[in-house]
Amino acid sequence: MLAEMHRAVAAVEVKNLWKVYGHVEALKGVDLTVAEGSFLTIFGPNGAGKTTLMKVLATLARPTDGSALVGGHDVTREAGAVRKRVGVISHNTYLYPQLTAMENLAFYGRMYGLKRARERSTQLLEQLGLATRMHDRVATFSRGMQQRLSVARALLHEPELLLLDEPYTGLDQHASRILAGVLEGLRDGQRTVVMTTHNLQEGLESCDRVAILVRGKMVFEEAAAEVDRSGFQATYFACVERAWGR
Ligand code: ATP
């Protein structure tokens, strides 16, 4: 009974999650619970397993062992239900270069079965500063513009859980500010955000929980309010070096 109640409120519940690629153990028994409406930032060095964890939550990679639930739905057995609830922003924009910005959003709108896709697309394109380019092919967009459009794609179906894998990569200062504003506007107490970043300051500013993943293991998890910001860099390096046995 208690377990059922917990499941109803956790946006993400990961238990003893393993992901093995051939001889590479990308995730080694990760446990993670993310409360609904919260913002978790995951830091970690290159190859720590951050993208792998995001892919598992987005149903883009299957767990080797253990379980991962999104809104109580299992990423393997209920992948369709999970996909409806999740929006992903990563270095892969999942856009079709030969289609225009609007055609891309129309495609995703149909895929999600949205009723007012055009209206919502127009609103998002305006919000992200792409209104004047909506009828241009994505192949003609700069990297940062494609990233902005991928933000619109990820938000189109108003997902309960946003997975942001290095979302600021490739964005100029102006676009970063737009994205930060959009993310801030999404914090309505219900939408949950999990973000990975290498930028300690940016990552700490936006979140209310902080985690550090190193060599496939969660080695640190804390409420952002409890984290000493000035000393966090030292904490981060200590966690990384300990995990590497240095
Ligand atoms: P970065 O900060 O560099 O993006 P990351 O923390 O996101 O790193 P992952 O991309 O999750 O790390 O990779 C974790 C480990 O899994 C790495 O050793 C990587 O080489 C390996 N890996 C990831 N995807 C695959 C794959 N498709 N096939 C084989 N190995 C993979």
mmCIF file of C-alpha atoms and ligand atoms in Angstrom:
data_model
loop_
_atom_site.group_PDB
_atom_site.id
_atom_site.type_symbol
_atom_site.label_atom_id
_atom_site.label_comp_id
_atom_site.label_asym_id
_atom_site.label_seq_id
_atom_site.Cartn_x
_atom_site.Cartn_y
_atom_site.Cartn_z
ATOM 1 C CA MET A 1 0.000 0.000 0.000
ATOM 2 C CA LEU A 2 2.728 2.431 1.010
ATOM 3 C CA ALA A 3 4.733 1.461 -2.053
ATOM 4 C CA GLU A 4 1.687 2.191 -4.250
ATOM 5 C CA MET A 5 1.239 5.653 -2.693
ATOM 6 C CA HIS A 6 4.907 6.437 -3.198
ATOM 7 C CA ARG A 7 4.680 5.359 -6.833
ATOM 8 C CA ALA A 8 1.792 7.766 -7.397
ATOM 9 C CA VAL A 9 3.892 10.787 -6.389
ATOM 10 C CA ALA A 10 7.343 9.938 -7.752
ATOM 11 C CA ALA A 11 7.929 11.342 -11.235
ATOM 12 C CA VAL A 12 10.943 9.060 -11.607
ATOM 13 C CA GLU A 13 11.784 5.954 -9.674
ATOM 14 C CA VAL A 14 14.924 4.079 -10.600
ATOM 15 C CA LYS A 15 16.024 0.962 -8.753
ATOM 16 C CA ASN A 16 19.310 -0.886 -9.121
ATOM 17 C CA LEU A 17 19.540 0.189 -12.763
ATOM 18 C CA TRP A 18 22.262 -1.381 -14.898
ATOM 19 C CA LYS A 19 23.076 -0.642 -18.515
ATOM 20 C CA VAL A 20 25.860 -2.623 -20.113
ATOM 21 C CA TYR A 21 27.124 -2.020 -23.658
ATOM 22 C CA GLY A 22 29.331 -5.001 -24.554
ATOM 23 C CA HIS A 23 32.197 -4.783 -22.083
ATOM 24 C CA VAL A 24 31.281 -1.232 -20.928
ATOM 25 C CA GLU A 25 29.226 -0.940 -17.741
ATOM 26 C CA ALA A 26 27.630 2.494 -18.328
ATOM 27 C CA LEU A 27 25.257 2.304 -15.320
ATOM 28 C CA LYS A 28 26.098 0.156 -12.309
ATOM 29 C CA GLY A 29 23.140 -0.163 -9.957
ATOM 30 C CA VAL A 30 21.730 3.383 -9.978
ATOM 31 C CA ASP A 31 18.980 4.192 -7.458
ATOM 32 C CA LEU A 32 17.146 7.464 -7.919
ATOM 33 C CA THR A 33 13.812 8.937 -6.902
ATOM 34 C CA VAL A 34 12.676 12.285 -8.285
ATOM 35 C CA ALA A 35 9.611 13.843 -6.667
ATOM 36 C CA GLU A 36 6.897 15.239 -8.905
ATOM 37 C CA GLY A 37 7.371 18.949 -9.592
ATOM 38 C CA SER A 38 11.025 19.016 -8.603
ATOM 39 C CA PHE A 39 14.120 19.947 -10.638
ATOM 40 C CA LEU A 40 17.107 17.635 -10.388
ATOM 41 C CA THR A 41 20.485 18.497 -11.880
ATOM 42 C CA ILE A 42 22.900 15.637 -12.479
ATOM 43 C CA PHE A 43 26.583 16.477 -12.795
ATOM 44 C CA GLY A 44 29.279 14.044 -13.824
ATOM 45 C CA PRO A 45 32.465 13.800 -15.881
ATOM 46 C CA ASN A 46 32.621 12.544 -19.479
ATOM 47 C CA GLY A 47 31.518 8.950 -19.752
ATOM 48 C CA ALA A 48 29.847 8.914 -16.311
ATOM 49 C CA GLY A 49 26.613 7.514 -17.730
ATOM 50 C CA LYS A 50 24.452 10.659 -17.669
ATOM 51 C CA THR A 51 23.221 10.387 -21.262
ATOM 52 C CA THR A 52 22.662 6.660 -20.814
ATOM 53 C CA LEU A 53 20.445 7.310 -17.787
ATOM 54 C CA MET A 54 18.480 9.942 -19.719
ATOM 55 C CA LYS A 55 18.084 7.557 -22.656
ATOM 56 C CA VAL A 56 16.725 4.830 -20.395
ATOM 57 C CA LEU A 57 14.189 7.288 -18.913
ATOM 58 C CA ALA A 58 13.217 8.398 -22.427
ATOM 59 C CA THR A 59 12.786 4.741 -23.553
ATOM 60 C CA LEU A 60 15.604 5.213 -26.080
ATOM 61 C CA ALA A 61 17.778 2.558 -24.385
ATOM 62 C CA ARG A 62 16.639 -0.589 -22.612
ATOM 63 C CA PRO A 63 17.884 -1.329 -19.115
ATOM 64 C CA THR A 64 20.135 -4.380 -18.823
ATOM 65 C CA ASP A 65 18.896 -4.969 -15.287
ATOM 66 C CA GLY A 66 16.903 -3.220 -12.574
ATOM 67 C CA SER A 67 13.896 -0.976 -13.167
ATOM 68 C CA ALA A 68 12.988 2.571 -14.123
ATOM 69 C CA LEU A 69 9.508 4.029 -13.751
ATOM 70 C CA VAL A 70 8.264 7.363 -15.099
ATOM 71 C CA GLY A 71 5.048 8.527 -13.466
ATOM 72 C CA GLY A 72 4.654 4.956 -12.235
ATOM 73 C CA HIS A 73 5.046 3.476 -15.747
ATOM 74 C CA ASP A 74 7.796 1.010 -16.517
ATOM 75 C CA VAL A 75 10.140 2.200 -19.287
ATOM 76 C CA THR A 76 10.337 -1.282 -20.809
ATOM 77 C CA ARG A 77 6.858 -2.732 -20.357
ATOM 78 C CA GLU A 78 4.924 0.544 -20.788
ATOM 79 C CA ALA A 79 7.179 2.443 -23.178
ATOM 80 C CA GLY A 80 4.245 4.091 -25.004
ATOM 81 C CA ALA A 81 2.806 5.545 -21.796
ATOM 82 C CA VAL A 82 6.264 6.778 -20.785
ATOM 83 C CA ARG A 83 6.896 8.475 -24.168
ATOM 84 C CA LYS A 84 3.670 10.476 -23.868
ATOM 85 C CA ARG A 85 4.843 11.817 -20.521
ATOM 86 C CA VAL A 86 8.402 12.673 -21.477
ATOM 87 C CA GLY A 87 10.023 15.490 -23.468
ATOM 88 C CA VAL A 88 13.700 15.171 -24.376
ATOM 89 C CA ILE A 89 16.221 17.855 -25.218
ATOM 90 C CA SER A 90 19.670 16.546 -26.080
ATOM 91 C CA HIS A 91 22.457 17.046 -28.617
ATOM 92 C CA ASN A 92 20.289 14.965 -30.969
ATOM 93 C CA THR A 93 17.514 17.359 -32.023
ATOM 94 C CA TYR A 94 15.255 14.612 -33.462
ATOM 95 C CA LEU A 95 14.303 17.063 -36.231
ATOM 96 C CA TYR A 96 13.879 16.376 -39.938
ATOM 97 C CA PRO A 97 16.222 18.729 -41.846
ATOM 98 C CA GLN A 98 14.225 18.645 -45.101
ATOM 99 C CA LEU A 99 11.022 19.778 -43.366
ATOM 100 C CA THR A 100 10.340 23.353 -42.251
ATOM 101 C CA ALA A 101 10.175 24.252 -38.561
ATOM 102 C CA MET A 102 6.380 24.249 -38.690
ATOM 103 C CA GLU A 103 6.234 20.954 -40.607
ATOM 104 C CA ASN A 104 8.478 19.348 -37.987
ATOM 105 C CA LEU A 105 6.195 20.468 -35.188
ATOM 106 C CA ALA A 106 3.112 19.427 -37.180
ATOM 107 C CA PHE A 107 4.645 15.954 -37.575
ATOM 108 C CA TYR A 108 5.277 15.625 -33.839
ATOM 109 C CA GLY A 109 1.857 17.106 -33.088
ATOM 110 C CA ARG A 110 0.245 14.335 -35.158
ATOM 111 C CA MET A 111 2.425 11.718 -33.511
ATOM 112 C CA TYR A 112 1.230 12.814 -30.079
ATOM 113 C CA GLY A 113 -2.360 13.158 -31.306
ATOM 114 C CA LEU A 114 -2.532 16.844 -30.323
ATOM 115 C CA LYS A 115 -5.765 18.657 -31.153
ATOM 116 C CA ARG A 116 -4.516 22.252 -31.394
ATOM 117 C CA ALA A 117 -1.025 21.508 -32.640
ATOM 118 C CA ARG A 118 -0.752 24.472 -35.027
ATOM 119 C CA GLU A 119 -1.773 27.024 -32.434
ATOM 120 C CA ARG A 120 0.555 25.526 -29.849
ATOM 121 C CA SER A 121 3.410 25.321 -32.401
ATOM 122 C CA THR A 122 3.009 28.974 -33.380
ATOM 123 C CA GLN A 123 3.015 30.003 -29.727
ATOM 124 C CA LEU A 124 6.182 28.002 -28.998
ATOM 125 C CA LEU A 125 7.965 29.287 -32.113
ATOM 126 C CA GLU A 126 7.198 32.850 -31.046
ATOM 127 C CA GLN A 127 8.335 32.157 -27.483
ATOM 128 C CA LEU A 128 11.618 30.726 -28.729
ATOM 129 C CA GLY A 129 12.295 33.551 -31.190
ATOM 130 C CA LEU A 130 11.764 31.465 -34.342
ATOM 131 C CA ALA A 131 8.504 32.945 -35.640
ATOM 132 C CA THR A 132 10.125 34.617 -38.664
ATOM 133 C CA ARG A 133 11.769 31.326 -39.724
ATOM 134 C CA MET A 134 8.832 28.962 -39.196
ATOM 135 C CA HIS A 135 8.455 28.214 -42.921
ATOM 136 C CA ASP A 136 12.177 27.687 -43.563
ATOM 137 C CA ARG A 137 13.702 24.229 -43.818
ATOM 138 C CA VAL A 138 15.536 23.115 -40.711
ATOM 139 C CA ALA A 139 18.587 22.272 -42.858
ATOM 140 C CA THR A 140 19.087 26.035 -43.273
ATOM 141 C CA PHE A 141 19.037 26.687 -39.500
ATOM 142 C CA SER A 142 22.133 27.354 -37.437
ATOM 143 C CA ARG A 143 22.998 24.820 -34.714
ATOM 144 C CA GLY A 144 21.577 27.088 -31.994
ATOM 145 C CA MET A 145 18.357 27.642 -33.933
ATOM 146 C CA GLN A 146 17.941 23.886 -34.358
ATOM 147 C CA GLN A 147 18.471 23.497 -30.612
ATOM 148 C CA ARG A 148 15.772 26.102 -29.944
ATOM 149 C CA LEU A 149 13.403 24.279 -32.284
ATOM 150 C CA SER A 150 14.166 21.026 -30.478
ATOM 151 C CA VAL A 151 13.063 22.765 -27.267
ATOM 152 C CA ALA A 152 9.736 23.564 -28.970
ATOM 153 C CA ARG A 153 9.481 19.935 -30.146
ATOM 154 C CA ALA A 154 10.120 18.659 -26.619
ATOM 155 C CA LEU A 155 7.524 20.975 -25.057
ATOM 156 C CA LEU A 156 4.836 20.553 -27.725
ATOM 157 C CA HIS A 157 2.859 17.837 -25.928
ATOM 158 C CA GLU A 158 3.282 19.487 -22.517
ATOM 159 C CA PRO A 159 5.205 16.586 -20.990
ATOM 160 C CA GLU A 160 5.088 15.894 -17.264
ATOM 161 C CA LEU A 161 8.791 15.086 -17.262
ATOM 162 C CA LEU A 162 11.431 17.064 -19.148
ATOM 163 C CA LEU A 163 14.780 15.405 -19.706
ATOM 164 C CA LEU A 164 17.423 17.986 -20.536
ATOM 165 C CA ASP A 165 20.749 16.477 -21.548
ATOM 166 C CA GLU A 166 23.234 19.344 -21.786
ATOM 167 C CA PRO A 167 20.494 21.684 -23.061
ATOM 168 C CA TYR A 168 22.659 24.810 -23.194
ATOM 169 C CA THR A 169 25.281 23.298 -25.503
ATOM 170 C CA GLY A 170 25.457 25.252 -28.756
ATOM 171 C CA LEU A 171 23.254 28.115 -27.576
ATOM 172 C CA ASP A 172 24.462 31.716 -27.604
ATOM 173 C CA GLN A 173 23.966 33.922 -24.529
ATOM 174 C CA HIS A 174 20.675 35.275 -25.831
ATOM 175 C CA ALA A 175 19.283 31.818 -26.618
ATOM 176 C CA SER A 176 20.556 30.530 -23.238
ATOM 177 C CA ARG A 177 18.627 33.279 -21.531
ATOM 178 C CA ILE A 178 15.497 32.448 -23.535
ATOM 179 C CA LEU A 179 15.863 28.778 -22.586
ATOM 180 C CA ALA A 180 16.450 29.606 -18.903
ATOM 181 C CA GLY A 181 13.314 31.788 -19.000
ATOM 182 C CA VAL A 182 11.269 29.054 -20.697
ATOM 183 C CA LEU A 183 12.444 26.491 -18.122
ATOM 184 C CA GLU A 184 11.682 28.852 -15.260
ATOM 185 C CA GLY A 185 8.180 29.367 -16.677
ATOM 186 C CA LEU A 186 7.649 25.605 -16.693
ATOM 187 C CA ARG A 187 8.168 25.301 -12.973
ATOM 188 C CA ASP A 188 4.546 25.149 -12.004
ATOM 189 C CA GLY A 189 5.018 22.673 -9.170
ATOM 190 C CA GLN A 190 3.795 19.767 -11.299
ATOM 191 C CA ARG A 191 6.240 19.440 -14.161
ATOM 192 C CA THR A 192 9.409 17.600 -13.234
ATOM 193 C CA VAL A 193 12.791 18.373 -14.781
ATOM 194 C CA VAL A 194 15.924 16.241 -14.838
ATOM 195 C CA MET A 195 18.918 18.025 -16.357
ATOM 196 C CA THR A 196 22.519 17.049 -16.962
ATOM 197 C CA THR A 197 25.191 19.673 -17.394
ATOM 198 C CA HIS A 198 28.920 20.263 -17.074
ATOM 199 C CA ASN A 199 28.319 23.845 -16.015
ATOM 200 C CA LEU A 200 28.337 23.776 -12.212
ATOM 201 C CA GLN A 201 27.025 27.311 -11.730
ATOM 202 C CA GLU A 202 24.210 27.065 -14.291
ATOM 203 C CA GLY A 203 23.236 23.643 -12.993
ATOM 204 C CA LEU A 204 23.109 24.707 -9.362
ATOM 205 C CA GLU A 205 21.097 27.858 -10.058
ATOM 206 C CA SER A 206 18.090 26.205 -11.603
ATOM 207 C CA CYS A 207 17.604 23.058 -9.523
ATOM 208 C CA ASP A 208 16.258 22.075 -6.153
ATOM 209 C CA ARG A 209 18.174 18.778 -5.949
ATOM 210 C CA VAL A 210 21.697 17.988 -7.016
ATOM 211 C CA ALA A 211 23.237 14.620 -7.869
ATOM 212 C CA ILE A 212 26.668 13.545 -9.053
ATOM 213 C CA LEU A 213 27.095 10.464 -11.223
ATOM 214 C CA VAL A 214 30.568 9.000 -11.658
ATOM 215 C CA ARG A 215 31.527 5.738 -13.373
ATOM 216 C CA GLY A 216 27.902 4.621 -13.551
ATOM 217 C CA LYS A 217 27.127 5.226 -9.873
ATOM 218 C CA MET A 218 25.309 7.988 -7.998
ATOM 219 C CA VAL A 219 27.925 9.156 -5.540
ATOM 220 C CA PHE A 220 26.205 12.300 -4.235
ATOM 221 C CA GLU A 221 22.621 13.496 -3.803
ATOM 222 C CA GLU A 222 21.504 16.509 -1.847
ATOM 223 C CA ALA A 223 18.884 19.271 -1.706
ATOM 224 C CA ALA A 224 20.257 22.334 -3.530
ATOM 225 C CA ALA A 225 19.457 24.482 -0.498
ATOM 226 C CA GLU A 226 21.860 22.343 1.566
ATOM 227 C CA VAL A 227 24.710 22.661 -0.923
ATOM 228 C CA ASP A 228 27.500 25.120 -0.180
ATOM 229 C CA ARG A 229 27.729 26.824 -3.573
ATOM 230 C CA SER A 230 31.165 28.318 -3.073
ATOM 231 C CA GLY A 231 32.545 24.922 -2.045
ATOM 232 C CA PHE A 232 30.638 22.815 -4.554
ATOM 233 C CA GLN A 233 33.419 22.646 -7.110
ATOM 234 C CA ALA A 234 35.704 21.103 -4.480
ATOM 235 C CA THR A 235 32.924 18.675 -3.449
ATOM 236 C CA TYR A 236 32.461 17.697 -7.092
ATOM 237 C CA PHE A 237 36.152 17.034 -7.719
ATOM 238 C CA ALA A 238 36.445 15.093 -4.434
ATOM 239 C CA CYS A 239 33.504 12.869 -5.495
ATOM 240 C CA VAL A 240 35.034 12.246 -8.924
ATOM 241 C CA GLU A 241 38.500 11.460 -7.569
ATOM 242 C CA ARG A 242 37.151 9.170 -4.845
ATOM 243 C CA ALA A 243 35.161 7.238 -7.435
ATOM 244 C CA TRP A 244 38.303 6.833 -9.503
ATOM 245 C CA GLY A 245 40.252 5.735 -6.375
ATOM 246 C CA ARG A 246 42.717 8.598 -6.604
HETATM 247 P P1 ATP B 1 29.496 12.957 -21.563
HETATM 248 O O1 ATP B 1 29.558 13.931 -20.424
HETATM 249 O O2 ATP B 1 30.812 12.786 -22.224
HETATM 250 O O3 ATP B 1 28.376 13.212 -22.528
HETATM 251 P P2 ATP B 1 27.983 10.812 -20.263
HETATM 252 O O4 ATP B 1 28.067 10.911 -18.772
HETATM 253 O O5 ATP B 1 26.751 11.300 -20.895
HETATM 254 O O6 ATP B 1 29.262 11.483 -20.904
HETATM 255 P P3 ATP B 1 27.396 8.291 -21.583
HETATM 256 O O7 ATP B 1 27.247 8.864 -22.939
HETATM 257 O O8 ATP B 1 26.175 7.845 -20.887
HETATM 258 O O9 ATP B 1 28.240 9.270 -20.624
HETATM 259 O O10 ATP B 1 28.397 7.053 -21.702
HETATM 260 C C1 ATP B 1 28.683 6.196 -20.599
HETATM 261 C C2 ATP B 1 29.571 5.069 -21.069
HETATM 262 O O11 ATP B 1 28.811 4.211 -21.934
HETATM 263 C C3 ATP B 1 30.789 5.512 -21.877
HETATM 264 O O12 ATP B 1 31.872 4.668 -21.541
HETATM 265 C C4 ATP B 1 30.349 5.304 -23.307
HETATM 266 O O13 ATP B 1 31.456 5.013 -24.146
HETATM 267 C C5 ATP B 1 29.447 4.082 -23.187
HETATM 268 N N1 ATP B 1 28.403 4.073 -24.212
HETATM 269 C C6 ATP B 1 27.380 4.933 -24.344
HETATM 270 N N2 ATP B 1 26.599 4.607 -25.387
HETATM 271 C C7 ATP B 1 27.156 3.504 -25.943
HETATM 272 C C8 ATP B 1 26.816 2.661 -27.058
HETATM 273 N N3 ATP B 1 25.737 2.905 -27.801
HETATM 274 N N4 ATP B 1 27.619 1.626 -27.313
HETATM 275 C C9 ATP B 1 28.700 1.362 -26.547
HETATM 276 N N5 ATP B 1 29.076 2.092 -25.495
HETATM 277 C C10 ATP B 1 28.315 3.159 -25.185
#
